[in-house]
Coordinates of C-alpha atoms in Angstrom, one line a residue:
M1 CA -0.2 0.1 0.5
A2 CA 1.7 3.1 -0.7
A3 CA 2.5 5.7 1.9
R4 CA -0.2 8.4 3.3
R5 CA 0.4 12.0 2.5
I6 CA -0.7 14.4 4.7
L7 CA -0.9 18.2 3.0
A8 CA 0.2 21.1 4.8
G9 CA 1.5 24.7 4.5
G10 CA -0.3 27.7 4.4
I11 CA 0.1 31.7 5.8
A12 CA 1.7 32.2 9.9
Q13 CA 0.8 35.8 10.4
E14 CA -0.2 37.7 13.3
S15 CA -1.6 41.1 12.9
H16 CA -1.9 44.3 14.7
S17 CA -5.0 46.0 13.6
F18 CA -4.3 49.1 15.0
N19 CA -0.6 49.0 12.4
P20 CA -0.8 51.3 10.0
I21 CA 2.0 49.6 8.2
R22 CA 1.2 46.8 5.6
M23 CA 2.7 43.7 5.1
G24 CA 3.8 43.2 1.4
R25 CA 5.4 40.1 -0.3
D26 CA 8.9 41.1 0.4
S27 CA 7.9 40.8 4.6
F28 CA 8.2 37.0 4.3
T29 CA 9.6 34.4 3.7
I30 CA 8.3 31.6 1.2
T31 CA 9.2 27.9 1.4
A32 CA 8.0 25.2 -0.8
G33 CA 7.7 21.3 -1.1
D34 CA 11.1 19.4 -0.3
D35 CA 12.5 23.1 1.1
A36 CA 9.6 23.8 3.3
V37 CA 10.2 20.0 5.0
A38 CA 13.8 20.1 5.4
R39 CA 13.5 23.3 7.0
A40 CA 11.0 22.3 9.7
R41 CA 11.8 18.9 9.9
G42 CA 13.2 18.4 13.6
T43 CA 12.6 22.8 14.8
N44 CA 10.2 23.4 17.6
S45 CA 7.7 24.9 14.9
T46 CA 4.2 23.9 14.0
L47 CA 5.2 22.7 10.9
G48 CA 7.9 20.5 12.6
G49 CA 5.5 18.9 14.6
I50 CA 3.4 18.0 11.7
I51 CA 6.3 16.3 9.9
D52 CA 7.8 14.7 13.1
A53 CA 4.1 12.7 13.1
V54 CA 3.6 12.1 9.9
E55 CA 7.4 10.4 9.4
A56 CA 6.9 8.9 12.7
A57 CA 3.7 6.8 11.2
G58 CA 5.4 5.9 8.5
A59 CA 3.9 8.7 5.7
E60 CA 4.8 11.9 3.6
V61 CA 4.1 15.3 4.2
I62 CA 4.0 17.6 1.1
V63 CA 3.7 21.4 1.5
P64 CA 2.9 23.1 -1.4
T65 CA 3.5 26.7 0.0
L66 CA 4.6 27.7 2.8
Y67 CA 4.6 31.8 3.9
R68 CA 5.9 32.9 7.5
A69 CA 6.4 36.3 8.4
Q70 CA 6.8 38.3 11.9
S71 CA 3.9 39.8 13.5
G72 CA 2.9 43.1 11.9
G73 CA -0.2 44.7 10.6
P74 CA -2.7 44.0 8.1
V75 CA -1.1 41.9 5.7
E76 CA -1.7 42.1 1.9
D77 CA -5.0 41.1 0.2
A78 CA -2.6 40.0 -2.9
V79 CA -0.5 38.1 -0.6
F80 CA -3.3 36.3 0.5
A81 CA -4.7 35.7 -2.8
E82 CA -1.5 34.4 -4.3
M83 CA -0.7 31.8 -1.5
K84 CA -4.3 31.2 -1.4
D85 CA -3.9 30.2 -4.9
I86 CA -1.2 27.7 -4.8
M87 CA -2.7 26.1 -1.9
L88 CA -6.3 25.3 -4.3
D89 CA -4.6 24.9 -7.4
A90 CA -2.5 21.7 -5.0
V91 CA -6.0 20.3 -3.6
R92 CA -7.7 20.7 -6.9
R93 CA -5.1 18.0 -8.0
G94 CA -5.0 15.8 -5.6
D95 CA -3.1 13.1 -4.4
F96 CA -3.2 13.5 -0.2
D97 CA -5.4 11.5 2.3
A98 CA -5.6 14.6 5.0
I99 CA -4.6 18.3 5.4
A100 CA -2.9 19.8 8.7
L101 CA -2.3 23.3 8.4
P102 CA 0.8 24.8 10.6
L103 CA -1.4 28.6 10.4
H104 CA -1.3 31.5 13.7
G105 CA -5.1 32.3 13.4
G106 CA -4.6 36.3 14.0
M107 CA -4.0 37.1 10.6
L108 CA -5.3 40.0 8.9
T109 CA -5.6 41.8 5.4
P110 CA -7.5 45.0 4.6
T111 CA -10.9 43.5 3.5
L112 CA -10.6 39.9 6.0
H113 CA -10.7 39.6 9.2
D114 CA -11.1 36.8 9.4
P115 CA -8.7 35.3 6.3
E116 CA -7.5 31.8 7.9
G117 CA -11.5 30.4 8.1
V118 CA -11.6 31.6 4.6
L119 CA -8.8 29.3 3.7
M120 CA -10.2 26.3 5.3
Q121 CA -13.7 27.0 3.7
E122 CA -12.4 27.1 0.5
L123 CA -10.0 24.1 1.2
R124 CA -13.2 22.0 2.9
A125 CA -15.9 23.2 -0.3
I126 CA -12.6 21.0 -2.9
V127 CA -12.5 18.2 -0.9
G128 CA -15.6 17.6 0.5
P129 CA -16.7 16.6 3.9
D130 CA -14.7 13.2 4.3
V131 CA -11.0 15.2 3.9
P132 CA -9.8 15.2 7.7
M133 CA -8.0 18.6 7.7
T134 CA -6.6 19.7 11.6
A135 CA -4.8 23.3 12.5
A136 CA -2.2 24.4 14.6
F137 CA -3.0 27.7 15.5
D138 CA -1.0 30.2 18.2
L139 CA -3.1 31.2 21.6
H140 CA -3.4 34.2 20.7
A141 CA -5.6 33.2 17.7
H142 CA -9.3 34.5 16.9
V143 CA -10.9 31.7 15.9
T144 CA -14.3 32.0 14.3
P145 CA -17.6 29.6 13.9
E146 CA -16.2 29.5 10.2
I147 CA -13.1 27.7 11.6
L148 CA -14.7 25.6 13.7
E149 CA -17.3 24.2 10.9
T150 CA -14.6 23.7 8.4
C151 CA -12.0 21.8 10.8
D152 CA -12.3 18.9 12.3
L153 CA -9.6 19.6 14.8
L154 CA -7.7 22.5 16.5
A155 CA -5.0 23.0 18.3
A156 CA -3.8 25.6 20.2
Y157 CA -0.2 26.1 21.8
L158 CA -0.2 25.2 25.2
T159 CA 2.3 27.8 26.9
N160 CA 3.0 31.8 26.8
P161 CA 5.7 32.5 26.7
H162 CA 5.5 29.9 23.6
G163 CA 8.1 26.9 24.1
D164 CA 5.2 23.8 22.6
Q165 CA 4.6 25.4 18.3
G166 CA 6.6 21.2 17.5
A167 CA 4.0 19.7 20.5
T168 CA 1.0 22.0 19.0
G169 CA 1.7 20.8 15.8
L170 CA 2.3 16.8 16.2
R171 CA -1.5 16.8 18.3
A172 CA -2.1 18.2 14.7
G173 CA -0.1 16.0 12.9
R174 CA -1.4 12.9 14.9
A175 CA -5.1 14.1 15.0
A176 CA -4.9 13.7 11.0
L177 CA -3.6 10.7 11.0
A178 CA -5.8 8.9 13.9
M179 CA -8.7 9.9 11.6
L180 CA -7.8 7.9 8.6
D181 CA -7.2 5.3 11.1
G182 CA -10.6 5.8 11.4
S183 CA -9.9 5.3 15.7
L184 CA -10.7 9.0 16.0
K185 CA -14.1 10.4 15.4
P186 CA -13.4 14.6 17.0
V187 CA -16.6 16.1 18.3
L188 CA -16.1 19.4 19.3
A189 CA -17.5 21.8 22.5
W190 CA -16.6 25.1 22.6
S191 CA -17.8 28.0 24.5
H192 CA -16.8 31.8 23.6
L193 CA -16.6 34.4 25.8
P194 CA -16.8 38.1 25.3
M195 CA -13.8 39.2 27.5
L196 CA -9.9 40.4 26.6
T197 CA -6.7 39.4 28.8
L198 CA -5.2 42.7 29.6
G199 CA -1.3 41.8 30.1
N200 CA -2.0 39.0 32.4
D201 CA -1.6 35.7 30.0
R202 CA 0.7 33.8 31.3
T203 CA 0.5 29.9 31.6
D204 CA 2.6 29.4 33.8
E205 CA 1.1 31.9 36.3
E206 CA -2.2 31.9 37.8
P207 CA -4.8 32.2 36.8
L208 CA -4.2 30.3 33.8
Q209 CA -1.7 27.9 35.1
G210 CA -4.2 26.4 37.0
L211 CA -7.2 25.7 33.8
H212 CA -4.5 24.6 31.6
R213 CA -3.6 22.3 35.1
R214 CA -7.2 21.1 34.2
A215 CA -7.5 20.4 30.7
A216 CA -3.8 18.9 30.8
A217 CA -4.8 16.4 33.9
A218 CA -8.1 15.9 31.3
M219 CA -6.7 15.1 28.0
A220 CA -4.1 12.5 30.0
S221 CA -7.1 10.2 31.5
G222 CA -8.5 10.1 28.1
V223 CA -11.6 12.0 29.1
V224 CA -11.9 14.3 26.3
H225 CA -8.9 13.7 23.2
D226 CA -7.9 17.4 23.2
A227 CA -8.5 21.1 24.5
S228 CA -7.3 24.4 23.6
I229 CA -7.5 27.4 25.4
F230 CA -7.5 30.8 23.0
N231 CA -6.7 33.7 24.2
A232 CA -7.0 36.3 21.6
Q233 CA -4.7 38.9 21.2
Q234 CA -6.2 42.6 22.4
F235 CA -4.5 44.2 19.0
L236 CA -7.7 43.0 16.9
D237 CA -10.1 44.8 15.9
V238 CA -12.7 42.5 14.5
P239 CA -15.8 40.9 14.6
G240 CA -16.9 38.6 17.7
L241 CA -13.2 38.7 19.1
G242 CA -13.4 36.9 22.5
Q243 CA -11.7 34.1 24.6
V244 CA -12.4 30.5 23.2
V245 CA -12.5 27.5 25.3
M246 CA -12.3 24.7 23.5
A247 CA -12.3 20.2 24.0
Y248 CA -12.7 17.7 21.5
G249 CA -14.5 13.8 22.7
N250 CA -13.8 11.2 20.3
G251 CA -17.1 10.0 19.1
D252 CA -18.6 11.8 22.2
A253 CA -19.2 15.7 22.7
A254 CA -20.3 14.8 26.7
Q255 CA -17.4 14.7 28.9
A256 CA -16.2 17.8 26.2
K257 CA -19.0 19.6 27.3
A258 CA -19.0 19.5 31.1
L259 CA -14.8 20.3 30.7
V260 CA -15.6 23.6 28.5
A261 CA -18.2 24.4 31.0
D262 CA -16.8 24.5 34.3
L263 CA -13.1 26.0 32.6
A264 CA -15.3 28.8 30.9
A265 CA -17.1 29.6 33.9
D266 CA -13.8 29.8 35.8
L267 CA -12.1 31.5 33.4
W268 CA -14.9 34.3 33.2
A269 CA -14.8 34.6 36.9
A270 CA -11.5 35.2 36.8
R271 CA -11.0 38.2 34.0
A272 CA -10.4 40.9 36.6
Q273 CA -7.6 38.7 37.1
L274 CA -6.6 39.0 33.6
I275 CA -5.7 42.5 34.0
G276 CA -1.7 43.1 34.1
T277 CA 0.4 45.5 36.7
Y278 CA 3.8 46.0 35.7
P279 CA 6.4 48.0 37.8
S280 CA 7.7 51.4 36.3
L281 CA 10.0 51.9 33.8
D282 CA 12.2 54.1 36.0
A283 CA 11.9 51.1 38.8
C284 CA 13.8 48.8 36.2
L285 CA 16.5 51.2 34.9
A286 CA 17.0 51.6 38.4
R287 CA 17.9 47.8 39.4
A288 CA 20.3 47.3 36.2
V289 CA 22.6 51.0 37.3
A290 CA 22.4 49.5 40.9
G291 CA 24.0 46.2 39.5
T292 CA 22.0 42.8 38.8
A293 CA 24.0 39.8 38.7
R294 CA 22.7 39.3 35.0
P295 CA 21.7 41.6 32.1
L296 CA 18.4 43.1 32.9
I297 CA 16.0 42.4 30.5
L298 CA 12.6 45.0 29.3
G299 CA 9.9 43.7 27.6
D300 CA 8.6 46.4 25.9
Q301 CA 4.3 46.5 26.1
G302 CA 3.5 49.2 24.3
D303 CA 5.5 48.2 21.1
R304 CA 5.6 44.5 20.8
V305 CA 6.0 43.7 17.5
A306 CA 5.9 40.3 18.3
A307 CA 2.1 41.0 18.7
G308 CA 2.0 43.6 15.6
A309 CA 3.4 46.9 16.5
P310 CA 5.9 49.1 14.1
G311 CA 9.2 48.7 16.9
D312 CA 10.2 52.0 16.6
S313 CA 9.0 53.2 19.8
T314 CA 11.4 55.5 22.1
V315 CA 9.9 56.3 24.7
I316 CA 12.7 53.0 26.8
L317 CA 15.4 55.0 24.5
H318 CA 14.8 58.0 25.7
A319 CA 14.5 56.8 29.4
L320 CA 17.9 55.2 28.4
L321 CA 19.6 58.5 27.4
G322 CA 17.8 60.3 30.8
L323 CA 19.6 58.2 33.0
G324 CA 23.1 60.6 33.5
V325 CA 24.9 56.9 33.8
D326 CA 26.0 55.5 30.7
L327 CA 24.8 52.5 30.8
P328 CA 25.7 49.3 28.7
A329 CA 22.5 48.6 26.8
A330 CA 20.9 47.1 23.9
M331 CA 18.0 48.8 22.0
P332 CA 16.1 47.7 19.1
I333 CA 14.5 49.8 16.8
C334 CA 12.8 50.0 13.6
D335 CA 14.1 52.8 11.1
A336 CA 14.8 52.5 7.8
E337 CA 16.4 55.8 7.1
A338 CA 18.3 55.6 9.8
V339 CA 19.4 52.3 8.7
A340 CA 20.3 53.3 5.2
R341 CA 22.3 56.9 6.8
C342 CA 24.3 54.8 8.5
R343 CA 25.1 52.1 5.9
T344 CA 26.6 54.5 3.5
A345 CA 29.0 56.1 6.2
G346 CA 30.2 52.4 6.6
V347 CA 31.6 50.8 9.9
G348 CA 33.5 52.6 11.9
A349 CA 32.4 55.9 10.6
T350 CA 30.7 58.3 13.2
V351 CA 27.2 59.7 11.8
T352 CA 24.0 61.4 13.5
V353 CA 20.9 60.0 12.4
T354 CA 17.8 60.5 13.9
V355 CA 15.8 57.6 14.7
G356 CA 12.1 56.3 15.9
G357 CA 9.1 57.7 16.8
R358 CA 7.3 57.8 13.1
F359 CA 4.8 55.4 14.1
S360 CA 4.9 54.5 17.6
T361 CA 4.3 58.7 18.7
S362 CA 3.6 58.0 23.0
A363 CA 7.7 59.6 22.4
P364 CA 9.3 61.2 20.4
P365 CA 11.9 60.6 17.2
V366 CA 15.5 61.0 19.2
T367 CA 18.7 62.3 17.3
L368 CA 22.0 60.5 18.4
T369 CA 25.3 60.8 17.4
G370 CA 28.2 58.1 17.4
E371 CA 29.9 55.2 16.0
V372 CA 28.9 52.4 13.7
V373 CA 29.8 49.4 14.7
S374 CA 28.0 47.1 12.2
A375 CA 26.1 47.0 9.0
G376 CA 25.0 44.8 6.5
E377 CA 22.5 44.5 4.0
G378 CA 20.9 41.3 5.9
T379 CA 21.8 38.0 8.0
S380 CA 20.4 34.8 9.3
L381 CA 20.1 33.0 12.4
I382 CA 18.8 29.9 14.0
Y383 CA 16.3 30.2 17.4
Q384 CA 18.6 28.6 20.3
G385 CA 14.7 28.0 21.3
P386 CA 12.4 26.9 23.4
A387 CA 10.6 29.4 20.9
E388 CA 10.9 28.2 17.5
K389 CA 14.2 26.0 18.0
G390 CA 16.4 25.1 15.1
Q391 CA 13.9 27.8 13.1
R392 CA 15.9 29.6 10.5
A393 CA 15.0 32.9 10.3
F394 CA 16.1 36.3 8.2
I395 CA 17.4 40.1 9.6
G396 CA 16.8 42.8 6.4
P397 CA 19.1 45.9 6.2
F398 CA 20.8 46.5 10.0
A399 CA 23.1 49.3 11.2
V400 CA 24.6 48.9 15.0
L401 CA 24.9 52.9 16.4
R402 CA 27.2 53.0 19.5
V403 CA 26.8 55.8 21.5
G404 CA 29.0 55.9 24.7
A405 CA 27.9 52.1 26.2
L406 CA 24.5 52.5 24.5
K407 CA 23.9 49.9 21.2
V408 CA 21.3 51.1 19.3
V409 CA 20.4 48.6 17.1
L410 CA 18.6 49.7 14.2
T411 CA 16.9 47.3 11.3
A412 CA 14.7 48.6 8.3
R413 CA 12.1 46.5 9.5
P414 CA 10.6 45.5 13.0
Y415 CA 11.7 42.5 14.8
S416 CA 10.5 41.4 18.2
Y417 CA 14.1 39.6 19.3
I418 CA 12.1 36.9 21.2
D419 CA 15.8 35.2 21.4
P420 CA 19.3 36.6 21.4
E421 CA 20.3 35.0 18.4
Y422 CA 18.9 38.5 16.5
F423 CA 21.3 40.8 18.4
R424 CA 24.4 38.2 18.1
A425 CA 24.4 38.1 14.1
M426 CA 23.7 42.0 13.8
G427 CA 27.5 41.5 16.3
V428 CA 25.8 42.3 19.6
E429 CA 26.4 40.2 22.7
P430 CA 23.2 40.2 25.3
R431 CA 25.5 38.8 27.4
D432 CA 27.9 41.9 27.9
Q433 CA 24.9 44.3 28.8
R434 CA 23.2 46.0 31.7
V435 CA 19.9 46.3 29.6
V436 CA 18.2 44.2 26.7
V437 CA 15.7 45.9 25.4
T438 CA 12.9 43.0 23.4
R439 CA 9.6 44.1 21.2
S440 CA 7.9 41.0 23.1
G441 CA 6.1 41.2 26.7
Y442 CA 6.9 37.6 27.6
H443 CA 9.9 36.3 25.6

């Protein structure tokens, strides 16, 4: 008997409704076929997990295309249409047994508030009701009825900060194979809560930690086949946004319904606890000035590229410059014009540039004079992990400007810096700093 073939692919990007910068095709890393499989195999990514599940079963993964990008503004409609056409053409050709999609679930285009749902609906219209279709989503996804109606099993990350992308893909891949074997007949129970989490949505802290512990116990004991708690990210301005608690029974949803009802009720009761509070920036920097055993990592909650923000806020930069202390620090700023000026001047040159504050306007741009200590047309890195471990990522044009002990890491495109290898790829060692700023709230 010929080996089973599982079709995977699509588009993975998290959008921010209030970021005016559209994501074009040049923002994406696009792979396909054997190259896509080879790049993802063994990595802590959703596609990597799908590959692990499928190949362990002696089956084959085929990837018509996979578009991956950093979080940012809405994706241009033409980019989504291009990807969708490739996927639909592949599905029309057939020669596969099931579909497992490594997506994000929180993407927008200027005209679509649920593009993943559109993709799934059009795939389902071609393959009919009997071909298994599963998907792996970020837990910050916007889950819609259209997605749940067309997807046989939807698996969310169970961790924030994210460390289980591969395990999530593994769940989606195994579910597709189990449906083919006839050992799984997923029956969905779900609940939508009209509320947002506002900062306190770590899964290693209460209240979410306890909810996830109960869901995991239900899965481990076989009470349900799979369970997910989606905490939709709050920077989406779309109809029906909220939290989704869901679980799948195998052939019967009675116990799944009971679990979802209990978890949803407790999540709603804990909604006030999901409003995060933060120490002041001044207090954090005072710790760094006083001295700490390790670099102080500041996650910029106000300009989180990891959630789709522009990455050009100067709030922390102003605070660092105002300390009156020459503190070794790494401060990322997205500013294509400043990068171009530094690269034109060249490494070793002293330049004066004005940086940031073009889109994130809560603080004005900053004019700096410093030495260009690193610059390039682009570079790449491999994530140390745990998030996305083993994945290769690419950085576009960049420059590092040294102003005293401060290193301002300038890039033409925004990056989240959820892995220290971003800094190292541009010649900055995080361990040598007293302060390291990331454009992520959790990593």
